Amino acid sequence: MKIVGIDVGKNSHHFCVMDKETGDLNVSPSSFSNTKEGFDFLINSLKQYSKKSVLLGMEDTGHYHIALLKFLLGNGYTVALINPKTTDLARKMEGGITKNDKLDTITICDVLDTPERKKQYRITKVDRFDLYEQRQLTRHHHNLKEELNTHCNRLQKSIDLVFPEFNTLFSSNYGVVYMSLLKTFGSAEAIASTDIRTLRKCFEIKGRGNRISLTPEKLKDCAKNSIGISSEVETLQIKHLVSQITLIKEQIAEIDKKIEEFSIKNNSPILTIPGISHFSGTSILAELGDIGNYSKPSQIIKFAGVAPYHYESSQYNAQHTAITKKGSKYLRKTLYQIILPVINYNPVFKKYYQSKISQGKGHRCAQGHCIRKLLRIIYHLLETGQSFDPALLR
């Protein structure tokens, strides 16, 4: 068995080949460029070994490894991805005080040389490479949502300065008329000095939907009596923020449509769990990756970072510990977003949640117990292909 450690860089990569049985280096650390010629050089260096007898490993960090990973999988090689923290820890445990690309290839080989029971890497497969795209898409959705919240908060701050009474005139924010008025005028001063016919154009809505009770006349009177300050900068910022918010919402809608297409194609049994949508289901599947990399439910609980710390020393055993928050923050975020709908739509989960509350646990702690229960169910459904059946829960 030959193990190949690859240290990934932006413009060039380094690799070495080690014999798993003897620990001898068959190919000393060498570099190759991050180009088609460089990739071909690596393949030619490995041609003397059977593909079935070669295991390649690289760190799962950043994005520089993606093109090489796809190239190797396309050529029929088995590739293992390693958490960068694992190689860093391995280097420190060996007492190394030097870090460079050539030595890192040997450290990666050492990680690949761990026993099967303690393996610190995961095998990635070519037929599951589509999960990478789904992961990028769902993470982009999360990032846009955070960006949207930031812009909305900034918008509300500016509104409070130039027209603090504006929000009280609407039953809900960010509607068509609401956004149209802000984009067109941006302040109480501008609305108060505008003729009523121009104002009425912002109230003209085409298509279906509920009409607001606010009239242009009432809006103009409120603007005249507003305590808002006069600020050209805040007014300009409001108009820009409205445009940005509108654009981000359109982008999120476009992403959601693509995510739904992926979800329908996946046809995963976890969608049969009430409370899990196309987005949350795709996010969970993409973050977990190939379920074959996990041998038991506790491993995906650990990967999600929702397992509580266990601290024991001599006769002391900590009774209350926080969750580790290791692993994928996006998976953890999705789980906490969906757990309330899952609890509300599933009597068994609701009973389980209430039992934890009755034991004196806090809301967040009880949520954590429900999330771990949900992950155990998700693992079972993905392993067996079985649909969710609440009658089988206990």
mmCIF file of C-alpha atoms in Angstrom:
data_model
loop_
_atom_site.group_PDB
_atom_site.id
_atom_site.type_symbol
_atom_site.label_atom_id
_atom_site.label_comp_id
_atom_site.label_asym_id
_atom_site.label_seq_id
_atom_site.Cartn_x
_atom_site.Cartn_y
_atom_site.Cartn_z
ATOM 1 C CA MET A 1 0.000 0.000 0.000
ATOM 2 C CA LYS A 2 1.360 3.407 -1.019
ATOM 3 C CA ILE A 3 0.237 6.596 0.687
ATOM 4 C CA VAL A 4 0.709 9.959 -0.991
ATOM 5 C CA GLY A 5 0.772 13.146 1.045
ATOM 6 C CA ILE A 6 -0.078 16.327 -0.884
ATOM 7 C CA ASP A 7 0.451 19.788 0.571
ATOM 8 C CA VAL A 8 -1.736 22.204 -1.365
ATOM 9 C CA GLY A 9 -0.751 25.759 -2.290
ATOM 10 C CA LYS A 10 -2.055 28.543 -4.487
ATOM 11 C CA ASN A 11 0.437 28.327 -7.369
ATOM 12 C CA SER A 12 2.147 25.021 -6.656
ATOM 13 C CA HIS A 13 1.672 21.837 -4.636
ATOM 14 C CA HIS A 14 4.107 19.392 -2.995
ATOM 15 C CA PHE A 15 3.809 15.616 -2.688
ATOM 16 C CA CYS A 16 5.687 12.563 -1.467
ATOM 17 C CA VAL A 17 5.041 8.818 -1.693
ATOM 18 C CA MET A 18 5.499 6.579 1.348
ATOM 19 C CA ASP A 19 5.302 2.821 1.747
ATOM 20 C CA LYS A 20 2.628 2.131 4.378
ATOM 21 C CA GLU A 21 4.228 -1.124 5.563
ATOM 22 C CA THR A 22 7.842 0.041 5.952
ATOM 23 C CA GLY A 23 7.456 3.791 6.312
ATOM 24 C CA ASP A 24 10.136 4.363 3.668
ATOM 25 C CA LEU A 25 9.836 7.213 1.186
ATOM 26 C CA ASN A 26 9.506 5.911 -2.372
ATOM 27 C CA VAL A 27 9.358 9.442 -3.748
ATOM 28 C CA SER A 28 10.957 12.273 -1.799
ATOM 29 C CA PRO A 29 8.971 15.508 -1.358
ATOM 30 C CA SER A 30 8.669 17.174 -4.756
ATOM 31 C CA SER A 31 6.736 20.112 -6.162
ATOM 32 C CA PHE A 32 4.421 20.419 -9.133
ATOM 33 C CA SER A 33 2.611 23.445 -10.539
ATOM 34 C CA ASN A 34 -1.080 24.126 -10.139
ATOM 35 C CA THR A 35 -1.607 23.637 -13.882
ATOM 36 C CA LYS A 36 -2.641 20.839 -16.251
ATOM 37 C CA GLU A 37 1.043 20.084 -16.857
ATOM 38 C CA GLY A 38 1.643 19.870 -13.116
ATOM 39 C CA PHE A 39 -1.320 17.551 -12.589
ATOM 40 C CA ASP A 40 -0.072 15.309 -15.400
ATOM 41 C CA PHE A 41 3.371 15.234 -13.758
ATOM 42 C CA LEU A 42 1.780 13.919 -10.553
ATOM 43 C CA ILE A 43 -0.165 11.236 -12.434
ATOM 44 C CA ASN A 44 2.979 10.135 -14.296
ATOM 45 C CA SER A 45 4.834 9.882 -10.969
ATOM 46 C CA LEU A 46 2.142 7.523 -9.670
ATOM 47 C CA LYS A 47 1.754 5.391 -12.812
ATOM 48 C CA GLN A 48 4.153 2.732 -11.519
ATOM 49 C CA TYR A 49 1.682 1.899 -8.718
ATOM 50 C CA SER A 50 -1.719 0.265 -9.036
ATOM 51 C CA LYS A 51 -4.532 2.757 -8.418
ATOM 52 C CA LYS A 52 -6.126 0.350 -5.946
ATOM 53 C CA SER A 53 -2.920 0.290 -3.900
ATOM 54 C CA VAL A 54 -2.627 4.090 -3.653
ATOM 55 C CA LEU A 55 -4.282 6.369 -1.095
ATOM 56 C CA LEU A 56 -3.772 10.111 -1.584
ATOM 57 C CA GLY A 57 -4.357 12.599 1.197
ATOM 58 C CA MET A 58 -4.631 16.385 1.350
ATOM 59 C CA GLU A 59 -5.919 18.987 3.771
ATOM 60 C CA ASP A 60 -9.535 20.057 3.382
ATOM 61 C CA THR A 61 -8.892 23.770 3.620
ATOM 62 C CA GLY A 62 -9.734 26.804 1.544
ATOM 63 C CA HIS A 63 -10.473 26.205 -2.124
ATOM 64 C CA TYR A 64 -7.067 25.566 -3.673
ATOM 65 C CA HIS A 65 -7.435 21.775 -3.445
ATOM 66 C CA ILE A 66 -10.759 21.545 -5.295
ATOM 67 C CA ALA A 67 -9.432 21.431 -8.883
ATOM 68 C CA LEU A 68 -6.757 18.860 -7.960
ATOM 69 C CA LEU A 69 -9.262 16.783 -6.000
ATOM 70 C CA LYS A 70 -11.683 16.641 -8.913
ATOM 71 C CA PHE A 71 -8.838 15.772 -11.305
ATOM 72 C CA LEU A 72 -7.636 12.885 -9.118
ATOM 73 C CA LEU A 73 -11.140 11.517 -8.570
ATOM 74 C CA GLY A 74 -11.766 11.726 -12.315
ATOM 75 C CA ASN A 75 -8.657 9.609 -12.883
ATOM 76 C CA GLY A 76 -9.909 6.879 -10.566
ATOM 77 C CA TYR A 77 -7.761 7.535 -7.481
ATOM 78 C CA THR A 78 -8.904 7.235 -3.870
ATOM 79 C CA VAL A 79 -8.502 10.559 -2.057
ATOM 80 C CA ALA A 80 -8.708 11.264 1.672
ATOM 81 C CA LEU A 81 -9.456 14.729 3.067
ATOM 82 C CA ILE A 82 -7.906 15.741 6.379
ATOM 83 C CA ASN A 83 -8.861 18.464 8.835
ATOM 84 C CA PRO A 84 -5.929 20.968 8.955
ATOM 85 C CA LYS A 85 -6.130 20.899 12.773
ATOM 86 C CA THR A 86 -5.289 17.194 12.657
ATOM 87 C CA THR A 87 -2.041 17.701 10.717
ATOM 88 C CA ASP A 88 -1.135 20.667 12.909
ATOM 89 C CA LEU A 89 -1.616 18.557 16.039
ATOM 90 C CA ALA A 90 0.375 15.673 14.532
ATOM 91 C CA ARG A 91 3.260 18.050 13.785
ATOM 92 C CA LYS A 92 3.259 19.408 17.357
ATOM 93 C CA MET A 93 3.089 15.927 18.885
ATOM 94 C CA GLU A 94 6.229 14.983 16.965
ATOM 95 C CA GLY A 95 7.972 17.961 18.532
ATOM 96 C CA GLY A 96 8.522 19.649 15.204
ATOM 97 C CA ILE A 97 9.696 23.248 15.312
ATOM 98 C CA THR A 98 9.929 23.612 11.539
ATOM 99 C CA LYS A 99 6.998 23.946 9.163
ATOM 100 C CA ASN A 100 7.434 23.922 5.427
ATOM 101 C CA ASP A 101 5.622 22.461 2.456
ATOM 102 C CA LYS A 102 7.960 19.490 1.994
ATOM 103 C CA LEU A 103 7.772 18.395 5.633
ATOM 104 C CA ASP A 104 3.986 18.847 5.580
ATOM 105 C CA THR A 105 3.685 16.154 2.889
ATOM 106 C CA ILE A 106 5.354 13.672 5.273
ATOM 107 C CA THR A 107 3.088 14.775 8.149
ATOM 108 C CA ILE A 108 0.045 14.144 5.942
ATOM 109 C CA CYS A 109 1.391 10.651 5.182
ATOM 110 C CA ASP A 110 1.747 10.034 8.936
ATOM 111 C CA VAL A 111 -1.909 10.964 9.408
ATOM 112 C CA LEU A 112 -2.915 8.593 6.599
ATOM 113 C CA ASP A 113 -0.886 5.840 8.305
ATOM 114 C CA THR A 114 -3.156 5.766 11.382
ATOM 115 C CA PRO A 115 -5.043 2.508 12.109
ATOM 116 C CA GLU A 116 -8.529 2.074 10.627
ATOM 117 C CA ARG A 117 -10.135 2.309 14.057
ATOM 118 C CA LYS A 118 -8.497 5.667 14.727
ATOM 119 C CA LYS A 119 -8.388 7.067 11.218
ATOM 120 C CA GLN A 120 -8.353 10.852 11.191
ATOM 121 C CA TYR A 121 -9.437 11.406 7.618
ATOM 122 C CA ARG A 122 -12.445 10.813 5.421
ATOM 123 C CA ILE A 123 -12.560 9.272 1.976
ATOM 124 C CA THR A 124 -14.260 11.372 -0.703
ATOM 125 C CA LYS A 125 -15.900 9.803 -3.749
ATOM 126 C CA VAL A 126 -16.360 11.056 -7.295
ATOM 127 C CA ASP A 127 -20.087 10.219 -7.361
ATOM 128 C CA ARG A 128 -20.585 12.477 -4.338
ATOM 129 C CA PHE A 129 -18.627 15.458 -5.662
ATOM 130 C CA ASP A 130 -21.957 17.132 -6.426
ATOM 131 C CA LEU A 131 -22.312 17.619 -2.671
ATOM 132 C CA TYR A 132 -19.475 20.159 -2.884
ATOM 133 C CA GLU A 133 -21.566 22.357 -5.181
ATOM 134 C CA GLN A 134 -24.588 21.966 -2.933
ATOM 135 C CA ARG A 135 -22.488 22.881 0.092
ATOM 136 C CA GLN A 136 -21.169 26.015 -1.627
ATOM 137 C CA LEU A 137 -24.703 26.995 -2.629
ATOM 138 C CA THR A 138 -26.263 26.529 0.822
ATOM 139 C CA ARG A 139 -23.357 28.333 2.467
ATOM 140 C CA HIS A 140 -23.800 31.189 -0.018
ATOM 141 C CA HIS A 141 -27.469 31.277 1.052
ATOM 142 C CA HIS A 142 -26.434 31.513 4.735
ATOM 143 C CA ASN A 143 -23.934 34.287 3.984
ATOM 144 C CA LEU A 144 -26.458 36.289 1.941
ATOM 145 C CA LYS A 145 -29.004 35.975 4.756
ATOM 146 C CA GLU A 146 -26.474 37.399 7.217
ATOM 147 C CA GLU A 147 -25.622 40.177 4.764
ATOM 148 C CA LEU A 148 -29.341 40.909 4.338
ATOM 149 C CA ASN A 149 -29.824 41.195 8.117
ATOM 150 C CA THR A 150 -26.875 43.577 8.331
ATOM 151 C CA HIS A 151 -28.273 45.828 5.583
ATOM 152 C CA CYS A 152 -31.760 45.768 7.151
ATOM 153 C CA ASN A 153 -30.357 46.829 10.528
ATOM 154 C CA ARG A 154 -28.420 49.664 8.905
ATOM 155 C CA LEU A 155 -31.558 50.725 7.030
ATOM 156 C CA GLN A 156 -33.605 50.873 10.239
ATOM 157 C CA LYS A 157 -30.900 52.960 11.900
ATOM 158 C CA SER A 158 -31.014 55.515 9.076
ATOM 159 C CA ILE A 159 -34.850 55.568 9.070
ATOM 160 C CA ASP A 160 -34.836 56.279 12.819
ATOM 161 C CA LEU A 161 -32.764 59.364 12.103
ATOM 162 C CA VAL A 162 -34.558 60.918 9.125
ATOM 163 C CA PHE A 163 -38.158 59.667 9.590
ATOM 164 C CA PRO A 164 -38.643 57.860 12.963
ATOM 165 C CA GLU A 165 -42.434 57.719 12.526
ATOM 166 C CA PHE A 166 -42.220 55.898 9.175
ATOM 167 C CA ASN A 167 -42.435 52.339 10.517
ATOM 168 C CA THR A 168 -45.530 53.096 12.595
ATOM 169 C CA LEU A 169 -47.483 53.795 9.391
ATOM 170 C CA PHE A 170 -47.075 50.217 8.127
ATOM 171 C CA SER A 171 -48.311 46.936 9.562
ATOM 172 C CA SER A 172 -45.218 45.176 8.179
ATOM 173 C CA ASN A 173 -41.882 46.393 6.892
ATOM 174 C CA TYR A 174 -40.215 45.821 3.529
ATOM 175 C CA GLY A 175 -43.403 45.631 1.467
ATOM 176 C CA VAL A 176 -43.667 47.004 -2.079
ATOM 177 C CA VAL A 177 -44.962 50.460 -1.109
ATOM 178 C CA TYR A 178 -42.625 50.643 1.893
ATOM 179 C CA MET A 179 -39.526 50.013 -0.230
ATOM 180 C CA SER A 180 -40.746 52.158 -3.121
ATOM 181 C CA LEU A 181 -41.186 55.208 -0.889
ATOM 182 C CA LEU A 182 -37.752 54.798 0.683
ATOM 183 C CA LYS A 183 -36.035 54.302 -2.660
ATOM 184 C CA THR A 184 -37.795 57.283 -4.266
ATOM 185 C CA PHE A 185 -37.641 59.813 -1.410
ATOM 186 C CA GLY A 186 -35.553 58.462 1.467
ATOM 187 C CA SER A 187 -36.573 60.988 4.150
ATOM 188 C CA ALA A 188 -39.480 62.800 5.791
ATOM 189 C CA GLU A 189 -38.196 66.090 4.431
ATOM 190 C CA ALA A 190 -38.319 64.841 0.827
ATOM 191 C CA ILE A 191 -41.810 63.364 1.264
ATOM 192 C CA ALA A 192 -43.150 66.547 2.883
ATOM 193 C CA SER A 193 -41.929 68.723 -0.006
ATOM 194 C CA THR A 194 -43.298 66.407 -2.747
ATOM 195 C CA ASP A 195 -46.655 67.015 -4.437
ATOM 196 C CA ILE A 196 -49.413 64.503 -3.722
ATOM 197 C CA ARG A 197 -49.632 63.195 -7.309
ATOM 198 C CA THR A 198 -45.997 62.090 -7.236
ATOM 199 C CA LEU A 199 -46.604 60.350 -3.910
ATOM 200 C CA ARG A 200 -49.616 58.485 -5.310
ATOM 201 C CA LYS A 201 -47.414 56.811 -7.951
ATOM 202 C CA CYS A 202 -45.581 54.920 -5.194
ATOM 203 C CA PHE A 203 -48.928 53.555 -3.972
ATOM 204 C CA GLU A 204 -49.878 52.144 -7.369
ATOM 205 C CA ILE A 205 -49.339 48.370 -7.112
ATOM 206 C CA LYS A 206 -49.805 46.020 -10.030
ATOM 207 C CA GLY A 207 -50.795 42.413 -9.555
ATOM 208 C CA ARG A 208 -52.282 40.601 -6.604
ATOM 209 C CA GLY A 209 -51.709 41.203 -2.915
ATOM 210 C CA ASN A 210 -53.275 43.021 0.003
ATOM 211 C CA ARG A 211 -53.479 46.781 -0.270
ATOM 212 C CA ILE A 212 -52.301 48.911 2.649
ATOM 213 C CA SER A 213 -54.645 51.246 4.524
ATOM 214 C CA LEU A 214 -52.154 54.122 4.484
ATOM 215 C CA THR A 215 -53.024 56.953 2.115
ATOM 216 C CA PRO A 216 -50.651 59.435 0.416
ATOM 217 C CA GLU A 217 -52.359 62.284 2.273
ATOM 218 C CA LYS A 218 -51.780 60.712 5.682
ATOM 219 C CA LEU A 219 -48.159 59.965 4.803
ATOM 220 C CA LYS A 220 -47.546 63.574 3.726
ATOM 221 C CA ASP A 221 -49.108 64.968 6.930
ATOM 222 C CA CYS A 222 -46.986 62.640 9.054
ATOM 223 C CA ALA A 223 -43.844 63.671 7.171
ATOM 224 C CA LYS A 224 -44.566 67.377 7.727
ATOM 225 C CA ASN A 225 -44.820 66.811 11.489
ATOM 226 C CA SER A 226 -41.863 64.422 11.715
ATOM 227 C CA ILE A 227 -39.062 64.999 14.217
ATOM 228 C CA GLY A 228 -36.567 63.428 11.815
ATOM 229 C CA ILE A 229 -33.358 65.276 11.075
ATOM 230 C CA SER A 230 -32.357 66.636 7.685
ATOM 231 C CA SER A 231 -29.408 64.618 6.354
ATOM 232 C CA GLU A 232 -28.409 64.203 2.734
ATOM 233 C CA VAL A 233 -25.931 61.451 3.675
ATOM 234 C CA GLU A 234 -28.500 59.320 5.549
ATOM 235 C CA THR A 235 -31.023 59.846 2.735
ATOM 236 C CA LEU A 236 -28.495 58.680 0.147
ATOM 237 C CA GLN A 237 -27.574 55.713 2.323
ATOM 238 C CA ILE A 238 -31.242 54.707 2.627
ATOM 239 C CA LYS A 239 -31.670 54.700 -1.156
ATOM 240 C CA HIS A 240 -28.515 52.595 -1.611
ATOM 241 C CA LEU A 241 -29.486 50.153 1.149
ATOM 242 C CA VAL A 242 -32.940 49.651 -0.373
ATOM 243 C CA SER A 243 -31.330 48.777 -3.714
ATOM 244 C CA GLN A 244 -28.922 46.361 -2.029
ATOM 245 C CA ILE A 245 -31.679 44.681 0.001
ATOM 246 C CA THR A 246 -33.825 44.252 -3.104
ATOM 247 C CA LEU A 247 -30.893 42.747 -5.024
ATOM 248 C CA ILE A 248 -29.989 40.313 -2.217
ATOM 249 C CA LYS A 249 -33.605 39.147 -1.943
ATOM 250 C CA GLU A 250 -33.651 38.436 -5.673
ATOM 251 C CA GLN A 251 -30.368 36.516 -5.364
ATOM 252 C CA ILE A 252 -31.693 34.460 -2.445
ATOM 253 C CA ALA A 253 -34.833 33.616 -4.432
ATOM 254 C CA GLU A 254 -32.643 32.474 -7.348
ATOM 255 C CA ILE A 255 -30.491 30.357 -5.024
ATOM 256 C CA ASP A 256 -33.553 28.819 -3.330
ATOM 257 C CA LYS A 257 -34.857 27.735 -6.717
ATOM 258 C CA LYS A 258 -31.555 26.011 -7.537
ATOM 259 C CA ILE A 259 -31.403 24.404 -4.079
ATOM 260 C CA GLU A 260 -34.899 23.001 -4.592
ATOM 261 C CA GLU A 261 -33.744 21.451 -7.876
ATOM 262 C CA PHE A 262 -30.832 19.775 -6.084
ATOM 263 C CA SER A 263 -33.150 18.624 -3.297
ATOM 264 C CA ILE A 264 -35.616 17.012 -5.705
ATOM 265 C CA LYS A 265 -32.705 15.306 -7.456
ATOM 266 C CA ASN A 266 -31.323 14.024 -4.123
ATOM 267 C CA ASN A 267 -34.730 12.642 -3.143
ATOM 268 C CA SER A 268 -33.423 12.137 0.386
ATOM 269 C CA PRO A 269 -35.555 10.400 3.049
ATOM 270 C CA ILE A 270 -34.774 13.171 5.545
ATOM 271 C CA LEU A 271 -37.263 15.380 3.680
ATOM 272 C CA THR A 272 -40.002 13.131 5.088
ATOM 273 C CA ILE A 273 -39.257 14.599 8.533
ATOM 274 C CA PRO A 274 -41.840 17.361 9.191
ATOM 275 C CA GLY A 275 -40.043 20.683 9.699
ATOM 276 C CA ILE A 276 -37.188 19.989 7.263
ATOM 277 C CA SER A 277 -37.442 22.020 4.044
ATOM 278 C CA HIS A 278 -35.638 21.717 0.723
ATOM 279 C CA PHE A 279 -33.034 24.229 1.896
ATOM 280 C CA SER A 280 -32.401 22.766 5.356
ATOM 281 C CA GLY A 281 -32.412 19.206 4.003
ATOM 282 C CA THR A 282 -29.889 20.068 1.274
ATOM 283 C CA SER A 283 -27.730 21.988 3.743
ATOM 284 C CA ILE A 284 -27.614 19.032 6.147
ATOM 285 C CA LEU A 285 -26.776 16.532 3.387
ATOM 286 C CA ALA A 286 -24.118 18.763 1.838
ATOM 287 C CA GLU A 287 -22.388 19.538 5.140
ATOM 288 C CA LEU A 288 -22.380 15.894 6.247
ATOM 289 C CA GLY A 289 -21.081 14.676 2.896
ATOM 290 C CA ASP A 290 -21.016 10.958 2.166
ATOM 291 C CA ILE A 291 -22.808 9.182 5.024
ATOM 292 C CA GLY A 292 -20.512 6.206 4.434
ATOM 293 C CA ASN A 293 -17.724 8.169 6.152
ATOM 294 C CA TYR A 294 -19.558 7.758 9.469
ATOM 295 C CA SER A 295 -19.885 4.406 11.235
ATOM 296 C CA LYS A 296 -22.224 5.544 14.022
ATOM 297 C CA PRO A 297 -24.571 8.455 14.872
ATOM 298 C CA SER A 298 -22.245 9.861 17.526
ATOM 299 C CA GLN A 299 -19.759 10.753 14.781
ATOM 300 C CA ILE A 300 -22.133 13.099 12.971
ATOM 301 C CA ILE A 301 -23.168 14.582 16.331
ATOM 302 C CA LYS A 302 -19.490 15.278 16.956
ATOM 303 C CA PHE A 303 -19.031 16.660 13.430
ATOM 304 C CA ALA A 304 -21.939 19.063 13.945
ATOM 305 C CA GLY A 305 -20.331 20.332 17.156
ATOM 306 C CA VAL A 306 -23.475 19.731 19.247
ATOM 307 C CA ALA A 307 -21.990 17.074 21.537
ATOM 308 C CA PRO A 308 -21.485 18.309 25.116
ATOM 309 C CA TYR A 309 -17.996 18.390 26.564
ATOM 310 C CA HIS A 310 -17.183 15.548 28.929
ATOM 311 C CA TYR A 311 -14.884 16.622 31.739
ATOM 312 C CA GLU A 312 -13.825 14.163 34.420
ATOM 313 C CA SER A 313 -10.813 14.331 36.744
ATOM 314 C CA SER A 314 -10.201 12.006 39.669
ATOM 315 C CA GLN A 315 -13.421 12.094 41.721
ATOM 316 C CA TYR A 316 -14.801 15.159 39.936
ATOM 317 C CA ASN A 317 -17.252 14.789 37.051
ATOM 318 C CA ALA A 318 -18.689 17.969 35.520
ATOM 319 C CA GLN A 319 -22.495 17.797 35.368
ATOM 320 C CA HIS A 320 -23.118 20.871 33.235
ATOM 321 C CA THR A 321 -20.934 21.489 30.177
ATOM 322 C CA ALA A 322 -21.372 23.450 26.955
ATOM 323 C CA ILE A 323 -21.474 21.930 23.482
ATOM 324 C CA THR A 324 -18.114 21.681 21.713
ATOM 325 C CA LYS A 325 -19.008 23.912 18.725
ATOM 326 C CA LYS A 326 -16.416 22.054 16.662
ATOM 327 C CA GLY A 327 -16.970 20.952 13.078
ATOM 328 C CA SER A 328 -19.262 22.682 10.604
ATOM 329 C CA LYS A 329 -20.755 25.935 11.881
ATOM 330 C CA TYR A 330 -23.142 25.957 8.913
ATOM 331 C CA LEU A 331 -24.534 22.533 9.826
ATOM 332 C CA ARG A 332 -24.925 23.618 13.436
ATOM 333 C CA LYS A 333 -26.678 26.829 12.373
ATOM 334 C CA THR A 334 -29.123 24.931 10.145
ATOM 335 C CA LEU A 335 -29.914 22.441 12.923
ATOM 336 C CA TYR A 336 -30.706 25.189 15.419
ATOM 337 C CA GLN A 337 -32.866 26.977 12.828
ATOM 338 C CA ILE A 338 -35.034 23.924 12.126
ATOM 339 C CA ILE A 339 -35.274 22.317 15.557
ATOM 340 C CA LEU A 340 -38.250 24.431 16.712
ATOM 341 C CA PRO A 341 -40.392 23.525 13.650
ATOM 342 C CA VAL A 342 -39.357 19.883 14.098
ATOM 343 C CA ILE A 343 -40.449 20.008 17.747
ATOM 344 C CA ASN A 344 -43.746 21.743 16.925
ATOM 345 C CA TYR A 345 -44.677 19.382 14.076
ATOM 346 C CA ASN A 346 -43.651 16.122 15.778
ATOM 347 C CA PRO A 347 -45.472 15.057 18.978
ATOM 348 C CA VAL A 348 -42.637 12.701 19.956
ATOM 349 C CA PHE A 349 -40.066 15.509 19.720
ATOM 350 C CA LYS A 350 -42.381 17.854 21.602
ATOM 351 C CA LYS A 351 -42.804 15.315 24.391
ATOM 352 C CA TYR A 352 -39.036 14.766 24.500
ATOM 353 C CA TYR A 353 -38.418 18.532 24.643
ATOM 354 C CA GLN A 354 -40.968 19.002 27.437
ATOM 355 C CA SER A 355 -39.469 16.108 29.405
ATOM 356 C CA LYS A 356 -36.069 17.839 29.351
ATOM 357 C CA ILE A 357 -37.657 21.121 30.467
ATOM 358 C CA SER A 358 -39.427 19.293 33.320
ATOM 359 C CA GLN A 359 -36.024 17.938 34.423
ATOM 360 C CA GLY A 360 -34.947 21.522 35.032
ATOM 361 C CA LYS A 361 -32.950 22.003 31.853
ATOM 362 C CA GLY A 362 -33.021 25.349 30.067
ATOM 363 C CA HIS A 363 -34.604 25.992 26.669
ATOM 364 C CA ARG A 364 -31.278 25.960 24.815
ATOM 365 C CA CYS A 365 -30.125 22.799 26.573
ATOM 366 C CA ALA A 366 -33.414 21.025 25.754
ATOM 367 C CA GLN A 367 -32.984 22.118 22.138
ATOM 368 C CA GLY A 368 -29.534 20.530 22.122
ATOM 369 C CA HIS A 369 -30.977 17.198 23.303
ATOM 370 C CA CYS A 370 -33.597 17.354 20.520
ATOM 371 C CA ILE A 371 -30.940 18.164 17.900
ATOM 372 C CA ARG A 372 -28.898 15.128 18.936
ATOM 373 C CA LYS A 373 -32.026 12.979 18.728
ATOM 374 C CA LEU A 374 -32.757 14.419 15.275
ATOM 375 C CA LEU A 375 -29.218 13.621 14.082
ATOM 376 C CA ARG A 376 -29.547 10.024 15.263
ATOM 377 C CA ILE A 377 -32.759 9.744 13.244
ATOM 378 C CA ILE A 378 -31.157 11.390 10.190
ATOM 379 C CA TYR A 379 -28.267 8.920 10.376
ATOM 380 C CA HIS A 380 -30.699 5.977 10.489
ATOM 381 C CA LEU A 381 -32.749 7.280 7.554
ATOM 382 C CA LEU A 382 -29.674 7.881 5.389
ATOM 383 C CA GLU A 383 -28.190 4.484 6.251
ATOM 384 C CA THR A 384 -31.371 2.499 5.595
ATOM 385 C CA GLY A 385 -33.139 4.696 3.014
ATOM 386 C CA GLN A 386 -36.245 4.386 5.167
ATOM 387 C CA SER A 387 -38.843 7.189 5.319
ATOM 388 C CA PHE A 388 -39.587 8.925 8.593
ATOM 389 C CA ASP A 389 -42.236 7.186 10.672
ATOM 390 C CA PRO A 390 -43.129 8.860 14.009
ATOM 391 C CA ALA A 391 -44.712 5.613 15.192
ATOM 392 C CA LEU A 392 -41.240 4.035 15.385
ATOM 393 C CA LEU A 393 -39.830 6.806 17.591
ATOM 394 C CA ARG A 394 -39.422 6.345 21.299
#
